[in-house]
Short mmCIF file of C-alpha atoms and ligand atoms in Angstrom, two decimals:
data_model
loop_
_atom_site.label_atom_id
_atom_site.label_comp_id
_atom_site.label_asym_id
_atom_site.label_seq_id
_atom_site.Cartn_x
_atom_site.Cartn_y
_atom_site.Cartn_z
CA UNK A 9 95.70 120.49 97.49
CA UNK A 10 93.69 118.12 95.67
CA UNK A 11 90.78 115.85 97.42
CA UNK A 12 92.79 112.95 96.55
CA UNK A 13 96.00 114.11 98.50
CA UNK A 14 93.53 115.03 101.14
CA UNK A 15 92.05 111.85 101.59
CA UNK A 16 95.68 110.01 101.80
CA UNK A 17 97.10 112.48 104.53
CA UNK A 18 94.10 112.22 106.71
CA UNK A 19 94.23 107.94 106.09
CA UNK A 20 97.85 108.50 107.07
CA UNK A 21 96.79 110.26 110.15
CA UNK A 22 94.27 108.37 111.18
CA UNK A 23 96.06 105.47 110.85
CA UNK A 24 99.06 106.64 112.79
CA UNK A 25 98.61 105.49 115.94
CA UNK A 26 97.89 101.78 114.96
CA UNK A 27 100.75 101.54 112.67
CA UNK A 28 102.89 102.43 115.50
CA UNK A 29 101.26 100.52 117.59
CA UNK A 30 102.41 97.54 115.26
CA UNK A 31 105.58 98.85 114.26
CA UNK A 32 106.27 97.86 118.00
CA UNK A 33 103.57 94.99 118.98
CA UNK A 34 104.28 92.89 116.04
CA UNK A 35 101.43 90.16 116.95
CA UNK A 36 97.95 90.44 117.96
CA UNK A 37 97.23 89.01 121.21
CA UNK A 38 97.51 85.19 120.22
CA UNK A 39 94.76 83.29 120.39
CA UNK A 40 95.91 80.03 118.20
CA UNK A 41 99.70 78.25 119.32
CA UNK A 42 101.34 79.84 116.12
CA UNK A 43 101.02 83.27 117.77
CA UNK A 44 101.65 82.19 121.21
CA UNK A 45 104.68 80.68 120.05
CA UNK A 46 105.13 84.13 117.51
CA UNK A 47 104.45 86.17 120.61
CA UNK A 48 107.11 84.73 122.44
CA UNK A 49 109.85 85.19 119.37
CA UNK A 50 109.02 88.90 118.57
CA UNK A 51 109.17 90.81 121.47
CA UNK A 52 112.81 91.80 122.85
CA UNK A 53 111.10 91.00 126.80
CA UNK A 54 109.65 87.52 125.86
CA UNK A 55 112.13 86.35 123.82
CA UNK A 56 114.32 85.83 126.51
CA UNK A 57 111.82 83.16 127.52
CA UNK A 58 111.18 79.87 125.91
CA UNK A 59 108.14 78.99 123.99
CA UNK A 60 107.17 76.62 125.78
CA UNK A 61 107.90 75.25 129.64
CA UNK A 62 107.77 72.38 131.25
CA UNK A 63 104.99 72.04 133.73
CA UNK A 64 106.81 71.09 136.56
CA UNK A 65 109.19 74.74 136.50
CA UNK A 66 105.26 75.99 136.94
CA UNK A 67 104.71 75.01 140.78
CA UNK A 68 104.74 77.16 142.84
CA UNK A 69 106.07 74.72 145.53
CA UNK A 70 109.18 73.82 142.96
CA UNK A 71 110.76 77.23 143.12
CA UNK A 72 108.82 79.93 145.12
CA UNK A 73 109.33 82.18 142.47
CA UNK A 74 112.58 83.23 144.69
CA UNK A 75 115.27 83.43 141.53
CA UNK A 76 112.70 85.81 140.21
CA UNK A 77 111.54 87.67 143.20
CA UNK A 78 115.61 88.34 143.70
CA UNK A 79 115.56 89.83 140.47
CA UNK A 80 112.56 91.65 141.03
CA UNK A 81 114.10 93.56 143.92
CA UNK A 82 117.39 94.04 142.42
CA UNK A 83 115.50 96.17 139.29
CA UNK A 84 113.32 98.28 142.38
CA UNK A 85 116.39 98.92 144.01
CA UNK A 86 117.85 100.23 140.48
CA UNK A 87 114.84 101.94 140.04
CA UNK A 88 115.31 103.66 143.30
CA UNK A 89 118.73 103.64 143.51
CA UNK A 90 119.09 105.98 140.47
CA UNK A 91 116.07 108.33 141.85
CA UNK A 92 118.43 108.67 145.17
CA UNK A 93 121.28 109.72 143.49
CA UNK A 94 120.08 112.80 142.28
CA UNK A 95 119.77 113.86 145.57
CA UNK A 96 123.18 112.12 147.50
CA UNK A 97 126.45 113.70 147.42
CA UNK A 98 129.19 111.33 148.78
CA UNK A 99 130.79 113.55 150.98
CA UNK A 100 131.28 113.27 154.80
CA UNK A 101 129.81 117.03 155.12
CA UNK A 102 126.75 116.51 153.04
CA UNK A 103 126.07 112.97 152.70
CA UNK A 104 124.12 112.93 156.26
CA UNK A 105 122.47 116.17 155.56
CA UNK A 106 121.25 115.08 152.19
CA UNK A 107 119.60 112.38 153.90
CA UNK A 108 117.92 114.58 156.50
CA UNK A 109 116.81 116.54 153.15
CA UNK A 110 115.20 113.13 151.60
CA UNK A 111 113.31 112.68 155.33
CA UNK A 112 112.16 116.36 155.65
CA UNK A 113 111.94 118.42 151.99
CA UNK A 114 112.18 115.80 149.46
CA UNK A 115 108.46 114.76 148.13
CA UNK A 116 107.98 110.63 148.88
CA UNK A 117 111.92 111.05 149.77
CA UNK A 118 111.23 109.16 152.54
CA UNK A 119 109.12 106.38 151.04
CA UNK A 120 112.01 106.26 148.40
CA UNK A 121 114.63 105.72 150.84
CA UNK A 122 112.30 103.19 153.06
CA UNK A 123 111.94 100.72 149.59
CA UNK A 124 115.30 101.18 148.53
CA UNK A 125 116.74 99.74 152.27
CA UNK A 126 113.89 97.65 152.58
CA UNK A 127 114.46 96.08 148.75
CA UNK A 128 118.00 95.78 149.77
CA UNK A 129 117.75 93.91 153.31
CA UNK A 130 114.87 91.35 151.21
CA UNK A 131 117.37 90.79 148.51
CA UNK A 132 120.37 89.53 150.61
CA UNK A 133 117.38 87.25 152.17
CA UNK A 134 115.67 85.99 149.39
CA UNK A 135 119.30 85.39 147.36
CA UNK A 136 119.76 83.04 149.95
CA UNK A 137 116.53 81.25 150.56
CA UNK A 138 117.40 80.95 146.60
CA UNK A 139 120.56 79.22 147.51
CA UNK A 140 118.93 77.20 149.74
CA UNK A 141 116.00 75.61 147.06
CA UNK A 142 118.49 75.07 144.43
CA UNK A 143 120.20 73.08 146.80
CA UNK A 144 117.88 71.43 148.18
CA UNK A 145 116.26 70.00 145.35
CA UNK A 146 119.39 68.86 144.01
CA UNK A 147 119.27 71.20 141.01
CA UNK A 148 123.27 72.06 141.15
CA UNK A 149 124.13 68.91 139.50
CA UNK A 150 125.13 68.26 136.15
CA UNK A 151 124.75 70.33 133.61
CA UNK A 152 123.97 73.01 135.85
CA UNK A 153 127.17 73.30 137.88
CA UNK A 154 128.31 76.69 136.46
CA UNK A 155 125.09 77.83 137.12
CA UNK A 156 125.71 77.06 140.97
CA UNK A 157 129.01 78.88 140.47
CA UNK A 158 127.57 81.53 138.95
CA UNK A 159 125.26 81.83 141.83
CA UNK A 160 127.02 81.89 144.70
CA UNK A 161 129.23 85.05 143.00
CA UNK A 162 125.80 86.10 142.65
CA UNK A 163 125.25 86.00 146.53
CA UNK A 164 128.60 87.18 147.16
CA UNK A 165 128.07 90.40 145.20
CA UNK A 166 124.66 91.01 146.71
CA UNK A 167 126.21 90.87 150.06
CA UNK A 168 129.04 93.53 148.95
CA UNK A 169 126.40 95.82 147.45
CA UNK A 170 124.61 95.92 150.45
CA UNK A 171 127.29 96.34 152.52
CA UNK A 172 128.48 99.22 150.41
CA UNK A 173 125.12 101.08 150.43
CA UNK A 174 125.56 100.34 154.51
CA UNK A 175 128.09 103.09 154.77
CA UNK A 176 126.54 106.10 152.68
CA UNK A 177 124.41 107.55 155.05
CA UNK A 178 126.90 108.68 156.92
CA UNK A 179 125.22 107.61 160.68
CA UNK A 180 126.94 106.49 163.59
CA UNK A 181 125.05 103.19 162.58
CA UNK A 182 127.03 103.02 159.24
CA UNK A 183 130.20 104.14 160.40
CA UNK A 184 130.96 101.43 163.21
CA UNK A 185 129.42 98.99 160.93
CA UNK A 186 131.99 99.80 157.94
CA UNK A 187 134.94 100.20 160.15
CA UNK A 188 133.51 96.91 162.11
CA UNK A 189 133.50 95.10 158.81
CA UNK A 190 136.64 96.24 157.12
CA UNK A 191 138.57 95.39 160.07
CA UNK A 192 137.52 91.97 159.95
CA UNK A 193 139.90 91.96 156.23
CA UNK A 194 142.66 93.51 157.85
CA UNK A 195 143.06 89.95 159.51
CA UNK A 196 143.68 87.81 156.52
CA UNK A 197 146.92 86.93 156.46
CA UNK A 198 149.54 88.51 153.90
CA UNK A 199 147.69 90.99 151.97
CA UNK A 200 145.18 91.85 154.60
CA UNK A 201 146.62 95.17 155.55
CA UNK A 202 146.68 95.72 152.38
CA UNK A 203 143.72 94.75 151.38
CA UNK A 204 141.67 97.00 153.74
CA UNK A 205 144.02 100.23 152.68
CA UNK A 206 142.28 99.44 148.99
CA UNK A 207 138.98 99.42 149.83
CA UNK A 208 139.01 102.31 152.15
CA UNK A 209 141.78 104.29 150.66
CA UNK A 210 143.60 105.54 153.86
CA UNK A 211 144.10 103.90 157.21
CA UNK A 212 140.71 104.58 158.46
CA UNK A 213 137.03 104.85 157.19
CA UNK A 214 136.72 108.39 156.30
CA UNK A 215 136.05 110.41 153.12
CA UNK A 216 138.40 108.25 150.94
CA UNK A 217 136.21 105.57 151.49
CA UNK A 218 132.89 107.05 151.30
CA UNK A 219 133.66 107.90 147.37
CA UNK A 220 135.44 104.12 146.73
CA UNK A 221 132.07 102.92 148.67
CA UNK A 222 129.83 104.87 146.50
CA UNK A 223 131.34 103.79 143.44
CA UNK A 224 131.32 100.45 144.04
CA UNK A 225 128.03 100.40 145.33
CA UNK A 226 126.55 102.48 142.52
CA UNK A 227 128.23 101.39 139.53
CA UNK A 228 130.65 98.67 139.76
CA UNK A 229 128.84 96.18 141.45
CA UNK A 230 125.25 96.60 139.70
CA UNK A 231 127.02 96.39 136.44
CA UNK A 232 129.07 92.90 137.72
CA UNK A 233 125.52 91.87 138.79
CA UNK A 234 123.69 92.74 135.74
CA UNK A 235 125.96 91.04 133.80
CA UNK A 236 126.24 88.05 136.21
CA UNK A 237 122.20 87.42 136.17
CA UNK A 238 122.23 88.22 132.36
CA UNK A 239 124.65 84.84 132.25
CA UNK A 240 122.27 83.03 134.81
CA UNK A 241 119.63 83.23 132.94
CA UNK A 242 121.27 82.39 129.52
CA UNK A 243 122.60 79.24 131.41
CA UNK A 244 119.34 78.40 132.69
CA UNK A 245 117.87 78.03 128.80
CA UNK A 246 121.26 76.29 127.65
CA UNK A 247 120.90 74.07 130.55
CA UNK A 248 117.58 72.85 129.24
CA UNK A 249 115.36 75.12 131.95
CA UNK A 250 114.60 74.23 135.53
CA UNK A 251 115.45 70.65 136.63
CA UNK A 252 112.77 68.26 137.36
CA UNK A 253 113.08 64.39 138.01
CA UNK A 254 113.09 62.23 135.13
CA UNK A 255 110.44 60.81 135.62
CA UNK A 256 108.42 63.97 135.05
CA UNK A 257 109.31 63.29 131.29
CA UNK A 258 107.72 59.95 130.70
CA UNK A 259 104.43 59.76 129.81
CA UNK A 260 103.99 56.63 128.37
CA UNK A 261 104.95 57.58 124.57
CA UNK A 262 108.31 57.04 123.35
CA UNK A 263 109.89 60.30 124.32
CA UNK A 264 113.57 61.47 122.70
CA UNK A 265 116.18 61.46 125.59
CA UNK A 266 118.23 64.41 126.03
CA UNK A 267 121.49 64.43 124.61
CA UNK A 268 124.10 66.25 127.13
CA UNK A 269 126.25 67.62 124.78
CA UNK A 270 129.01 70.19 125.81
CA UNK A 271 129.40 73.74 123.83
CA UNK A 272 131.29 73.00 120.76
CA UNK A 273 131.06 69.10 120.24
CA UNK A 274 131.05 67.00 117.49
CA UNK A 275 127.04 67.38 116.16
CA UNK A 276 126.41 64.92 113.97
CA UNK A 277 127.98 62.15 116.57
CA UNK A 278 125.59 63.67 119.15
CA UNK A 279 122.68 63.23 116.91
CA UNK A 280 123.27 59.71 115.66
CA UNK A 281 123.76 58.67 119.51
CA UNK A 282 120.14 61.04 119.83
CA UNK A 283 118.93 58.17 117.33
CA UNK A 284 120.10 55.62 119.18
CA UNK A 285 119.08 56.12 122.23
CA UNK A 286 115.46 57.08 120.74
CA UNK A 287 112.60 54.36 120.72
CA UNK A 288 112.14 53.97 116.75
CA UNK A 289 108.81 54.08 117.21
CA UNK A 290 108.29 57.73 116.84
CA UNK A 291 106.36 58.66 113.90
CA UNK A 292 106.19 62.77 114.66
CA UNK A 293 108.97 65.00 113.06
CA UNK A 294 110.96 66.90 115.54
CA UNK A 295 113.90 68.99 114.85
CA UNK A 296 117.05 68.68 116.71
CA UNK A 297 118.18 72.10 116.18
CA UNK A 298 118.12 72.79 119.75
CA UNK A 299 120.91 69.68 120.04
CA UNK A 300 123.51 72.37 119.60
CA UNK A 301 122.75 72.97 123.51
CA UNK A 302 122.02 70.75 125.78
CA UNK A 303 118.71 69.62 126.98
CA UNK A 304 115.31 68.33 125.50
CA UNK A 305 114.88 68.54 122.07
CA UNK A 306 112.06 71.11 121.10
CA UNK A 307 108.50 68.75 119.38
CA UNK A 308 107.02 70.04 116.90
CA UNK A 309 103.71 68.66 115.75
CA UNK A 310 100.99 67.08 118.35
CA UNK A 311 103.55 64.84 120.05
CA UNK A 312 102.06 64.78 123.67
CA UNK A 313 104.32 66.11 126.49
CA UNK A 314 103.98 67.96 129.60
CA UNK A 315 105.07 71.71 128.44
CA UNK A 316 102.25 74.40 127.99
CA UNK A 317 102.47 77.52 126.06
CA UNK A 318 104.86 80.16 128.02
CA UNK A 319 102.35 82.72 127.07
CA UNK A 320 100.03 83.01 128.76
CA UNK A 321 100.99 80.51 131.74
CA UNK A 322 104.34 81.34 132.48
CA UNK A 323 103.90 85.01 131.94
CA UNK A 324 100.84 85.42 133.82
CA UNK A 325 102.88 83.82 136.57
CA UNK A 326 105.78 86.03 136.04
CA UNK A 327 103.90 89.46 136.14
CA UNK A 328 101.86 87.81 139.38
CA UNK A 329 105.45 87.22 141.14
CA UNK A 330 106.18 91.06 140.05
CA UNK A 331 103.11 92.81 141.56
CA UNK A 332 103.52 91.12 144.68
CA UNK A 333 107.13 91.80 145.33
CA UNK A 334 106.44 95.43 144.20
CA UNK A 335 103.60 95.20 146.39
CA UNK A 336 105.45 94.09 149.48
CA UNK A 337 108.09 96.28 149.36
CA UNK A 338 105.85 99.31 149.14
CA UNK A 339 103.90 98.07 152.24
CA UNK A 340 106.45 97.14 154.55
CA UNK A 341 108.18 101.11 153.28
CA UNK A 342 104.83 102.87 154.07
CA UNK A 343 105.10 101.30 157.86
CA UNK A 344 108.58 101.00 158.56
CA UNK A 345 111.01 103.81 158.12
CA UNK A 346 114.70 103.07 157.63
CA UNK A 347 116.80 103.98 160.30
CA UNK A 348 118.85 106.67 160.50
CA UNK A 349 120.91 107.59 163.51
CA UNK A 350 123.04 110.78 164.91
CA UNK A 351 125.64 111.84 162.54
CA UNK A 352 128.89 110.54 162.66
CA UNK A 353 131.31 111.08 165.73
CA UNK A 354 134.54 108.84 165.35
CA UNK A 355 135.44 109.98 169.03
CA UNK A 356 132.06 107.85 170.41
CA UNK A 357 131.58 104.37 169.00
CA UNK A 358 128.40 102.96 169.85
CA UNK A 359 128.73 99.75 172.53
CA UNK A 360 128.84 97.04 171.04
CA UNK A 361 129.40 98.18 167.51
CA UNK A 362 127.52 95.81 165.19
CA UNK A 363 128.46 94.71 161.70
CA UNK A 364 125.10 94.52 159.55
CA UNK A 365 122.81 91.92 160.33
CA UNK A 366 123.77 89.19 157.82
CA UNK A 367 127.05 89.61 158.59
CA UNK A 368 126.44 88.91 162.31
CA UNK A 369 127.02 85.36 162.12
CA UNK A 370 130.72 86.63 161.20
CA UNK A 371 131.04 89.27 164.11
CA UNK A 372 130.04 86.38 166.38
CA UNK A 373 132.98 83.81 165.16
CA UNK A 374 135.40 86.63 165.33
CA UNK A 375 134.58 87.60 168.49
CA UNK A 376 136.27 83.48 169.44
CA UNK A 377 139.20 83.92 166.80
CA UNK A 378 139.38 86.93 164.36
CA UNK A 379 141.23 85.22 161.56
CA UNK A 380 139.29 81.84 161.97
CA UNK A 381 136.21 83.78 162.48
CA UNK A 382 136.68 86.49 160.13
CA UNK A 383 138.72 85.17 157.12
CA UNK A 384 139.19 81.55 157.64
CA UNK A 385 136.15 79.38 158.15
CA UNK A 386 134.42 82.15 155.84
CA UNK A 387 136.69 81.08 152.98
CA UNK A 388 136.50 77.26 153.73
CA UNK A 389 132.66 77.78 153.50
CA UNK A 390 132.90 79.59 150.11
CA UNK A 391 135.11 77.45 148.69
CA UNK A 392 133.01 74.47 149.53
CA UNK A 393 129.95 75.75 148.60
CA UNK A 394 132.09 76.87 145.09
CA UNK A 395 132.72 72.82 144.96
CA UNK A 396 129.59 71.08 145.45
CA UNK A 397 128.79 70.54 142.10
CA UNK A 398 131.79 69.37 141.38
CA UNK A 399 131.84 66.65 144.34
CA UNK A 400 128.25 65.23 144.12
CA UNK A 401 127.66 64.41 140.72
CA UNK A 402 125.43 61.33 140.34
CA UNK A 403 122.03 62.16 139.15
CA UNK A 404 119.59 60.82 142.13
CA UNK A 405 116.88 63.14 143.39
CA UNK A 406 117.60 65.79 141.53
CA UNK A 407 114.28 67.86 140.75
CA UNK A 408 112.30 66.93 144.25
CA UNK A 409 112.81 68.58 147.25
CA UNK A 410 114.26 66.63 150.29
CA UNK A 411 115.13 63.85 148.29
CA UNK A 412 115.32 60.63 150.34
CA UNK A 413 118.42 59.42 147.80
CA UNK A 414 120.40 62.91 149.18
CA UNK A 415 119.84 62.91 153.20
CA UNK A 416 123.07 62.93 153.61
CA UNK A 417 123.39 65.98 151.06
CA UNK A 418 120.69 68.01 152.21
CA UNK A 419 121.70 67.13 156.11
CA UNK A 420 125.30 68.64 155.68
CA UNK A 421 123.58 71.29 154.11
CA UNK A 422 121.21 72.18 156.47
CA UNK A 423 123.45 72.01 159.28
CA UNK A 424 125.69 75.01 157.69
CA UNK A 425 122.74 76.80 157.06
CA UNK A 426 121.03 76.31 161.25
CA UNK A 427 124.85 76.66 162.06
CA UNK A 428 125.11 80.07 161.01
CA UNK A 429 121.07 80.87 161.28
CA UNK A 430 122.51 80.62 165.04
CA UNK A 431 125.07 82.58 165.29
CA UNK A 432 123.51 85.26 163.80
CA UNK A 433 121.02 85.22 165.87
CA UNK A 434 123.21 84.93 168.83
CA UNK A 435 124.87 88.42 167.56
CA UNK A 436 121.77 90.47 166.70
CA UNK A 437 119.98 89.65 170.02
CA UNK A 438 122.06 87.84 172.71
CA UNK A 439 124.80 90.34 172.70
CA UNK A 440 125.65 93.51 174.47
CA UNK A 441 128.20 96.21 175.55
CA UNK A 442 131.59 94.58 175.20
CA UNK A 443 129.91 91.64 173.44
CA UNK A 444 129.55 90.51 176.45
CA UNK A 445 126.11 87.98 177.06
CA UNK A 446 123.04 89.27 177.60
CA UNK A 447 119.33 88.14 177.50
CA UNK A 448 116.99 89.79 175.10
CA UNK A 449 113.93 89.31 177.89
C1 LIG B 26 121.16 88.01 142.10
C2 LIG B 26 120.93 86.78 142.47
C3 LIG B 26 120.15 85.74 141.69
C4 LIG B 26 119.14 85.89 140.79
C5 LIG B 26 118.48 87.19 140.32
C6 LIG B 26 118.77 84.56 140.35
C7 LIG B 26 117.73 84.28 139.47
C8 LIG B 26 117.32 83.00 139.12
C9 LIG B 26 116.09 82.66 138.46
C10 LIG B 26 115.01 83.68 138.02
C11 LIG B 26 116.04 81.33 138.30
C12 LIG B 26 114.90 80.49 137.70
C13 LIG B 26 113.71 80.44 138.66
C14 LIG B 26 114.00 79.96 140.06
O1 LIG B 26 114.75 78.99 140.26
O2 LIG B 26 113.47 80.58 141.00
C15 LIG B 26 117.28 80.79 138.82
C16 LIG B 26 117.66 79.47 138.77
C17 LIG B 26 118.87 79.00 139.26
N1 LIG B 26 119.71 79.66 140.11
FE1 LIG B 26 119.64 81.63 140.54
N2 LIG B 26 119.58 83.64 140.95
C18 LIG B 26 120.43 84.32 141.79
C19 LIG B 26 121.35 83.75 142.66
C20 LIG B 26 121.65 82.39 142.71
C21 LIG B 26 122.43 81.74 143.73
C22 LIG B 26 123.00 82.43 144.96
C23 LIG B 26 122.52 80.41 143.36
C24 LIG B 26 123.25 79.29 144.04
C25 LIG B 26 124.39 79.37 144.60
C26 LIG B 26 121.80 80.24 142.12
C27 LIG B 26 121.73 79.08 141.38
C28 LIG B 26 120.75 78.81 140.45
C29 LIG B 26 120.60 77.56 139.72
C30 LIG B 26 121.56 76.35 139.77
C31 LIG B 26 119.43 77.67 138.99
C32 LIG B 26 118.79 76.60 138.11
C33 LIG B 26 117.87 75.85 139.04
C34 LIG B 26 117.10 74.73 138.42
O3 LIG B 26 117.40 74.34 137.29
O4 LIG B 26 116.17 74.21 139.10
N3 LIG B 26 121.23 81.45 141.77
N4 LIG B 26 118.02 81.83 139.34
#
């Protein structure tokens, strides 16, 4: 081989692992706003984000980082979820042995068990503290009402995955829970029979519905809820990001009001109203591109505003929200085992039999009326709840929590959530045998 070839192999080699390096990492790390904004466009992970956010979405007060702590769990409990399976068989003579196996033989097939039922329990919670700030800062309202809807299949599906995953270990504990919980359905009226045979696939929990539980719980609903979040975050850009008052907009110089313009409406009319409605005295280009969705228009040039670069500050933020829900859940799995009780024996249900916890609140109201309890004020709250945004429409203290302008809002609200904060707490501690009273002291 000739020096020359020589030379130009080894310059290929040596140079291999940087141009591979940048066949993937397009960008340097940015250090002007042309690559922070460049950073954000060419990688699949950022891109998602905007290029810029507003820095009121950036408090930590605003959201608690809940939407993304939610998320956070629900990719551990994939994570762990698909480690578990290659070790569960859904069958009522192995499943409970497989899970001895995990305790006793598996390496860390404890630990992996303990943050996949710990990441489970904290997403139910944290879906619904979720609920909770979105509502409470008035952030349902207009444009973001299919967000809300969005959501609250979100929280509906969380719920059903977790009560899925409930039954699989095949304990006494997830056996009276199931055929707790499935019984409430038989009491809706008409199809209720009917739909309980469906989900369990026979008359009574058993093997039928260990496989329909499975699944569910390991493909059908994580692929409804990846696709659901994938939406919910779509919507959230579309919607123009996070709310925040109006007033967090003005800053003294003339600012371009946001055009609400539904999917599919006439452009250029939205564009000459944009013009309108803008105070002529802006001198800065800015491109209306972005008035194909709704939501501020994106500035270009050195127009002030109160947006910063998403890289570094919303990323940083983002990867600090991610370490410390990874690092919770692996704390509170290396101290607190999940529980696992005797194996199943359908001759000796436990007394009482209790539902899982955030389904308490239900036990208790069916325990005074199982229809009312169990189907009916359950479905009156969803549908509600499915409503809202649809009711309360004007735009007043949207963006601020406890709004003054929504007491009456937030107090309705509040008094569902204490309402049923109570009666779950009534079931998990204040009941006994028969469901009959008792103190916890
Ligand atoms: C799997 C469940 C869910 C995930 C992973 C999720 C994720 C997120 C994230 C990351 C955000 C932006 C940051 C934040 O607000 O914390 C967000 C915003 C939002 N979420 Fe969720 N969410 C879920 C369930 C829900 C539920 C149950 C509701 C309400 C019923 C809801 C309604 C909304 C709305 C309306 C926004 C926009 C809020 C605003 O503009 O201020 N989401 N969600």
């Amino acid at each position: 081989m000739s020096d020359e070839n020589n030379s130009t192999l080894w310059t290929t080699i040596t140079r291999l692992p940087e141009n591979a390096w940048r066949s993937v990492f397009r960008n340097p790390l940015p250090s002007s706003d042309l690559g922070r904004a460049s950073t954000s466009f060419t990688n699949f992970f950022l891109h998602l984000h905007p290029v810029k956010t507003h820095r009121h979405s950036l408090k930590a007060t605003y959201t608690f980082g809940l939407g993304l702590i939610a998320f956070f769990l629900f990719l551990i409990l994939a994570v762990t979820g698909v480690l578990l399976m290659f070790y569960y068989v859904p069958s009522t003579t192995q499943a409970y042995d497989r899970m001895l196996d995990l305790r006793g033989t598996v390496a860390f097939g404890i630990f992996l068990r303990n943050m996949h039922r710990w990441a489970a329990h904290g997403m139910v919670a944290v879906v619904f503290l979720h609920m909770c700030r979105v509502f409470l800062t008035g952030s349902y309202k207009p444009p973001r009402e299919f967000n809300w809807v969005l959501g609250i299949v979100l929280l509906l599906l969380t719920f059903f995955s977790s009560f899925t995953g409930y039954l699989l270990p095949w304990d006494q504990l997830a056996f009276w829970a199931i055929t707790v919980g499935t019984s409430i359905a038989g009491y809706a009226p008409l199809l209720g029979k009917e739909m309980r045979f469906l989900l369990l696939g026979d008359s009574n929990v058993g093997q039928e519905a260990l496989l329909r539980f499975y699944v569910l719980h390991v493909a059908v609903l994580p692929a409804a809820l990846s696709l659901l979040v994938a939406i919910h975050f779509w919507r959230i850009r579309k919607d123009g990001g996070l709310s925040r008052p109006p007033e967090e907009d003005e800053l003294g110089t003339p600012q371009l009001q946001p055009v609400p313009m539904p999917l599919g409406a006439d452009v250029a009319a939205a564009t000459a109203k944009a013009s309108v409605i803008a105070i002529p005295a802006i001198e800065k280009r800015r491109y209306g591109i972005q008035g194909l969705v709704r939501g501020p228009f994106t500035k270009v040039g050195n127009v002030p505003d109160r947006s910063v670069f998403s890289w570094p500050n919303l990323f940083t933020a983002e990867l600090l929200i991610f370490v410390l829900t990874v690092a919770g859940v692996l704390v509170v799995s290396l101290f607190f085992n999940a529980p696992l009780e005797e194996p199943v024996n359908v001759m000796h249900p436990p007394n009482p039999a209790k539902a899982p916890w955030y389904f308490l609140g239900l036990q208790e109201m069916v325990s005074y009326s199982a229809f009312w309890g169990g189907i009916g004020i359950p479905t009156i709250e969803v549908l509600i709840l499915l409503l809202v945004p649809y009711l309360d429409r004007k735009q007043i203290g949207v963006g601020r929590w406890f709004a003054r302008e929504r007491l009456l809002a937030n107090s309705l609200f509040m008094t569902f959530v204490i309402v049923n904060l109570i009666l779950m707490v009534i079931g998990t501690f204040f009941r006994g045998p028969n469901w009959e009273f008792v103190s916890p002291w």
